[in-house]
Short mmCIF file of C-alpha atoms in Angstrom, two decimals:
data_model
loop_
_atom_site.label_atom_id
_atom_site.label_comp_id
_atom_site.label_asym_id
_atom_site.label_seq_id
_atom_site.Cartn_x
_atom_site.Cartn_y
_atom_site.Cartn_z
CA MET D 5 17.69 -23.58 -4.55
CA THR D 6 14.28 -25.20 -4.83
CA THR D 7 14.57 -26.10 -1.01
CA THR D 8 10.95 -24.84 0.69
CA PHE D 9 10.44 -24.40 4.01
CA ASP D 10 6.73 -24.45 6.21
CA ALA D 11 5.85 -22.30 8.95
CA GLY D 12 6.31 -23.33 12.08
CA GLN D 13 9.78 -26.09 10.71
CA ALA D 14 12.25 -26.09 13.04
CA LEU D 15 16.28 -25.93 11.14
CA GLU D 16 19.01 -27.87 12.40
CA PRO D 17 20.98 -25.90 15.50
CA ARG D 18 24.64 -24.74 13.81
CA THR D 19 27.66 -24.91 15.84
CA PHE D 20 30.11 -22.17 15.32
CA THR D 21 33.52 -21.94 17.65
CA VAL D 22 34.26 -18.58 18.68
CA THR D 23 38.07 -17.87 19.34
CA ARG D 24 40.58 -14.58 19.97
CA ALA D 25 42.59 -15.25 16.47
CA ASP D 26 39.04 -14.82 14.43
CA LEU D 27 38.15 -12.28 16.59
CA VAL D 28 41.25 -10.87 15.33
CA ALA D 29 40.97 -11.72 12.09
CA TYR D 30 37.35 -10.24 12.09
CA ALA D 31 38.57 -6.92 12.93
CA GLU D 32 41.05 -6.94 10.04
CA ALA D 33 38.48 -7.56 8.12
CA SER D 34 35.84 -4.71 9.31
CA GLY D 35 37.68 -2.07 10.86
CA ASP D 36 36.64 -2.40 13.88
CA HIS D 37 39.73 -1.91 16.32
CA ASN D 38 37.58 -1.69 19.90
CA PRO D 39 39.81 -3.19 22.11
CA ILE D 40 37.40 -4.59 24.53
CA HIS D 41 37.13 -7.71 21.57
CA GLN D 42 40.63 -7.56 21.79
CA ASP D 43 42.49 -6.53 24.71
CA GLU D 44 41.03 -8.63 28.48
CA LYS D 45 42.74 -5.30 30.76
CA VAL D 46 40.44 -2.94 28.42
CA ALA D 47 37.44 -4.61 28.43
CA ARG D 48 36.98 -4.90 31.89
CA SER D 49 37.77 -1.53 32.37
CA VAL D 50 34.51 -0.72 30.90
CA GLY D 51 32.94 -3.03 33.33
CA LEU D 52 33.45 -6.68 30.37
CA PRO D 53 33.79 -9.81 32.10
CA GLY D 54 37.31 -10.12 29.36
CA VAL D 55 37.74 -10.42 26.04
CA ILE D 56 33.99 -10.14 24.50
CA ALA D 57 32.88 -11.48 20.77
CA HIS D 58 32.09 -7.88 17.67
CA GLY D 59 27.91 -8.94 18.58
CA MET D 60 28.36 -8.75 14.50
CA TYR D 61 30.67 -11.07 14.42
CA THR D 62 27.77 -13.15 16.23
CA LEU D 63 24.98 -11.86 13.32
CA ALA D 64 27.15 -13.23 10.83
CA LEU D 65 26.79 -16.49 12.59
CA VAL D 66 23.25 -15.84 11.99
CA GLY D 67 24.18 -14.84 8.68
CA ARG D 68 26.03 -17.96 7.85
CA ALA D 69 23.21 -20.27 9.33
CA VAL D 70 20.97 -18.93 6.92
CA ALA D 71 23.08 -18.66 4.40
CA GLU D 72 23.67 -22.79 5.52
CA TRP D 73 19.90 -23.82 5.41
CA THR D 74 18.22 -21.37 2.66
CA GLY D 75 21.95 -22.18 0.61
CA GLY D 76 21.97 -18.32 0.30
CA ALA D 77 18.90 -17.02 -0.50
CA GLU D 78 18.43 -13.22 -0.10
CA VAL D 79 18.15 -12.05 2.88
CA VAL D 80 15.55 -9.40 3.20
CA ASP D 81 15.52 -8.23 7.47
CA LEU D 82 18.65 -9.45 9.58
CA GLY D 83 18.99 -7.89 13.09
CA ALA D 84 19.22 -8.78 16.57
CA LYS D 85 19.50 -7.26 20.29
CA PHE D 86 23.17 -8.23 22.06
CA THR D 87 21.64 -8.70 25.04
CA SER D 88 24.40 -10.53 26.49
CA PRO D 89 28.11 -10.41 26.24
CA VAL D 90 30.11 -13.82 24.74
CA VAL D 91 33.24 -13.80 26.34
CA VAL D 92 36.26 -15.39 23.86
CA PRO D 93 38.58 -17.53 26.72
CA ALA D 94 42.22 -15.84 25.51
CA GLU D 95 43.16 -20.52 24.80
CA GLY D 96 40.26 -22.28 23.06
CA GLY D 97 36.96 -20.50 22.24
CA ALA D 98 33.36 -19.69 22.79
CA GLU D 99 31.04 -22.65 21.14
CA VAL D 100 27.76 -19.89 19.70
CA VAL D 101 24.20 -22.44 19.37
CA VAL D 102 22.42 -21.22 16.30
CA GLY D 103 19.18 -22.78 16.34
CA GLY D 104 15.90 -21.49 13.92
CA THR D 105 12.61 -21.90 13.42
CA VAL D 106 9.96 -21.50 10.36
CA LYS D 107 7.74 -18.48 11.92
CA SER D 108 6.16 -17.82 8.26
CA VAL D 109 5.69 -17.91 4.12
CA ALA D 110 4.08 -15.39 2.86
CA ASP D 111 4.16 -14.23 -0.51
CA GLY D 112 7.63 -15.48 -0.89
CA LEU D 113 9.18 -13.80 2.03
CA VAL D 114 10.41 -16.72 4.59
CA THR D 115 10.82 -15.65 8.56
CA LEU D 116 12.82 -16.96 10.66
CA VAL D 117 12.65 -17.17 14.91
CA LEU D 118 16.89 -17.86 16.44
CA GLU D 119 18.17 -18.63 19.35
CA VAL D 120 21.12 -17.81 19.54
CA THR D 121 23.22 -19.18 22.84
CA CYS D 122 26.43 -19.19 23.87
CA GLU D 123 26.83 -21.92 27.23
CA GLY D 124 23.07 -22.63 27.23
CA GLN D 125 22.79 -18.38 27.47
CA LYS D 126 20.63 -16.72 25.49
CA VAL D 127 23.28 -14.17 23.80
CA LEU D 128 20.59 -12.45 21.35
CA GLY D 129 18.03 -10.78 21.90
CA MET D 130 14.60 -10.84 19.85
CA PRO D 131 17.47 -12.21 16.78
CA LYS D 132 14.90 -12.47 13.52
CA ALA D 133 16.11 -12.69 9.49
CA VAL D 134 13.59 -12.63 6.52
CA VAL D 135 15.12 -14.00 3.39
CA ARG D 136 13.20 -14.98 0.17
CA ALA D 137 13.22 -18.20 -1.12
CA MET C 28 30.94 12.36 30.21
CA SER C 29 27.15 12.62 28.94
CA VAL C 30 27.05 12.66 25.70
CA ASP C 31 25.04 16.25 24.57
CA PRO C 32 22.00 15.79 23.72
CA SER C 33 21.23 18.19 20.38
CA LEU C 34 22.85 15.54 19.42
CA VAL C 35 19.52 13.78 18.43
CA GLY C 36 18.79 14.97 14.36
CA ARG C 37 22.35 15.08 12.98
CA ALA C 38 23.83 13.87 10.47
CA PHE C 39 27.19 11.92 9.27
CA PRO C 40 28.72 10.77 6.66
CA ALA C 41 31.25 8.17 6.39
CA PRO C 42 34.17 9.92 5.37
CA SER C 43 34.62 8.26 1.77
CA PRO C 44 32.84 5.76 0.33
CA LEU C 45 33.57 2.21 0.11
CA THR C 46 34.17 -0.44 -2.78
CA VAL C 47 33.11 -3.38 -2.08
CA THR C 48 36.06 -5.14 -3.67
CA SER C 49 36.23 -8.80 -3.78
CA GLU C 50 39.37 -9.06 -1.77
CA ARG C 51 37.12 -7.41 0.24
CA VAL C 52 34.56 -9.13 0.52
CA GLY C 53 36.55 -12.32 -0.08
CA ALA C 54 38.68 -11.93 3.68
CA PHE C 55 35.62 -10.54 5.53
CA ALA C 56 34.18 -13.48 5.23
CA ALA C 57 36.88 -16.11 5.82
CA ALA C 58 37.34 -13.72 8.81
CA VAL C 59 32.89 -15.40 9.31
CA GLY C 60 33.26 -18.65 7.90
CA HIS C 61 30.11 -17.43 5.21
CA PRO C 62 29.67 -20.24 2.95
CA GLY C 63 29.80 -19.40 -1.14
CA ALA C 64 32.26 -18.71 -3.98
CA ALA C 65 35.18 -16.86 -2.38
CA GLY C 66 35.33 -12.67 -2.96
CA GLU C 67 32.04 -13.42 -4.61
CA VAL C 68 29.10 -14.76 -2.51
CA VAL C 69 28.81 -10.79 0.18
CA PRO C 70 28.37 -11.08 3.53
CA PRO C 71 24.70 -10.09 4.38
CA THR C 72 26.65 -8.00 7.32
CA PHE C 73 28.97 -6.41 5.50
CA PRO C 74 26.96 -3.60 5.43
CA ILE C 75 28.54 -3.11 8.67
CA VAL C 76 32.05 -1.59 7.30
CA LEU C 77 30.97 1.43 6.50
CA ALA C 78 28.33 2.03 8.72
CA PHE C 79 30.89 1.10 10.72
CA ASP C 80 32.96 3.84 9.42
CA ALA C 81 29.58 6.49 9.48
CA MET C 82 29.91 5.96 13.66
CA GLN C 83 32.72 6.83 13.83
CA ALA C 84 33.43 9.60 12.14
CA PHE C 85 29.84 10.62 14.87
CA LEU C 86 32.22 8.93 17.68
CA ASP C 87 35.61 11.42 16.51
CA ALA C 88 33.43 14.08 15.76
CA GLU C 89 31.90 14.19 19.88
CA GLN C 90 35.33 12.87 20.91
CA ILE C 91 33.93 9.70 22.26
CA ASP C 92 36.31 7.25 23.13
CA LEU C 93 35.12 3.97 21.48
CA HIS C 94 36.79 1.10 23.78
CA ARG C 95 33.11 3.13 26.33
CA ILE C 96 30.96 2.33 22.81
CA VAL C 97 28.60 -1.41 23.45
CA HIS C 98 26.66 -2.13 20.88
CA GLY C 99 23.69 -2.55 21.66
CA GLU C 100 21.25 -3.75 19.03
CA GLN C 101 21.75 -3.79 14.85
CA ARG C 102 18.65 -4.23 12.01
CA PHE C 103 20.00 -4.46 9.11
CA ALA C 104 16.13 -3.95 6.05
CA TYR C 105 17.70 -4.67 2.42
CA ALA C 106 16.91 -3.48 -1.13
CA ARG C 107 18.53 -6.09 -2.96
CA PRO C 108 21.78 -8.18 -2.42
CA LEU C 109 25.51 -5.96 -2.31
CA VAL C 110 27.10 -7.04 -4.68
CA VAL C 111 31.16 -7.04 -5.40
CA GLY C 112 31.48 -3.06 -7.94
CA ASP C 113 29.32 -1.29 -5.40
CA GLU C 114 30.18 2.14 -4.33
CA LEU C 115 28.69 2.82 -1.36
CA SER C 116 28.03 5.60 0.74
CA ALA C 117 26.45 5.76 4.44
CA THR C 118 25.16 8.59 6.86
CA LEU C 119 24.79 7.60 10.46
CA THR C 120 21.84 9.57 12.23
CA VAL C 121 21.57 10.09 15.13
CA THR C 122 17.65 9.24 16.16
CA GLY C 123 17.33 8.89 20.11
CA LEU C 124 19.46 9.14 22.68
CA ARG C 125 18.55 8.22 27.15
CA GLN C 126 20.12 7.85 30.00
CA ILE C 127 20.14 4.43 32.16
CA GLY C 128 22.49 3.81 35.49
CA GLY C 129 24.97 5.99 34.40
CA ALA C 130 24.53 4.59 30.58
CA ASP C 131 24.21 6.32 27.64
CA ILE C 132 21.60 5.17 24.96
CA ILE C 133 22.33 6.29 21.54
CA ALA C 134 20.23 5.47 18.62
CA THR C 135 20.60 5.55 15.49
CA ALA C 136 20.09 4.71 11.40
CA SER C 137 22.47 5.10 8.95
CA GLU C 138 21.43 4.69 4.86
CA ILE C 139 24.14 3.20 2.62
CA THR C 140 23.55 3.90 -0.61
CA ASP C 141 24.95 3.58 -4.02
CA ALA C 142 26.54 4.84 -6.57
CA ALA C 143 23.30 6.29 -8.51
CA GLY C 144 21.98 7.82 -4.70
CA ALA C 145 19.86 4.82 -4.86
CA VAL C 146 19.34 3.24 -1.11
CA VAL C 147 20.54 -0.45 -0.56
CA CYS C 148 21.09 -0.95 2.80
CA THR C 149 19.33 0.64 5.73
CA GLY C 150 21.00 -0.62 8.79
CA LYS C 151 19.05 0.83 12.85
CA ALA C 152 22.02 0.23 15.86
CA THR C 153 21.36 0.66 19.25
CA LEU C 154 25.51 1.92 20.72
CA VAL C 155 25.65 2.33 24.23
CA HIS C 156 28.06 4.01 25.90
CA SER C 157 29.23 3.87 29.33
CA SER C 158 30.74 7.15 30.82
CA GLY C 159 32.72 6.32 33.59
CA ALA C 160 34.96 3.73 34.41
CA GLU C 161 33.52 2.67 37.82
CA THR C 162 29.67 2.24 35.61
CA ASP C 163 28.51 -1.34 35.89
CA GLN C 164 26.99 -3.27 33.19
#
């Protein structure tokens, strides 16, 4: 892919809907069967507001947005703090919005700063991705 | 019950290696909607499958309930892209432990290596362990 990136460039935000069924499929695919991602009662028993998405599901959505923006460029670094849970209702779903800006381009590496929100609230702290592009 | 402070520095290998098959990669990519050829493109967060196995080995050894764990932070650094056919092994090391408001904050590092022993990816994770039902977070 010949996409070029410039520092300061804004990337088109991506919106993804997360449903309980997605969390079930992700639990199967990832092996993470923590019941806080399936069972309202267990989630509340450990002080959570309800069933929450796997943090890694949200980070996977970041990986997806990065792949879409960069045409599947090789990822060198990817990570975030899971600062606020993505609460997924039993009906419908939660909308996660991934926005990004090119922070720097140097030595063939493109560093992206990201903003990931659910219902207008940031859910990831210091999300960052670096790709070879 | 809080976590034993002597854990810092201890290593926990995942019980078995994981072969990256197109079936596993395809199922993972489908679950998160990752773009690209199904079963060929390995999503960047796929190594969590193995890092999770290593974490589960740690939790089992310390008799920590998974449902009391919330993922606080995860960062991956990749030495090379993962490809279908890789046979990956993982070892998790506990790198730090502190307590905040009744929760144990467990810092870990996981090294993921291929069949030749070369490091493919390193993961750094923070696990938040709430020790009691009354814990508020």
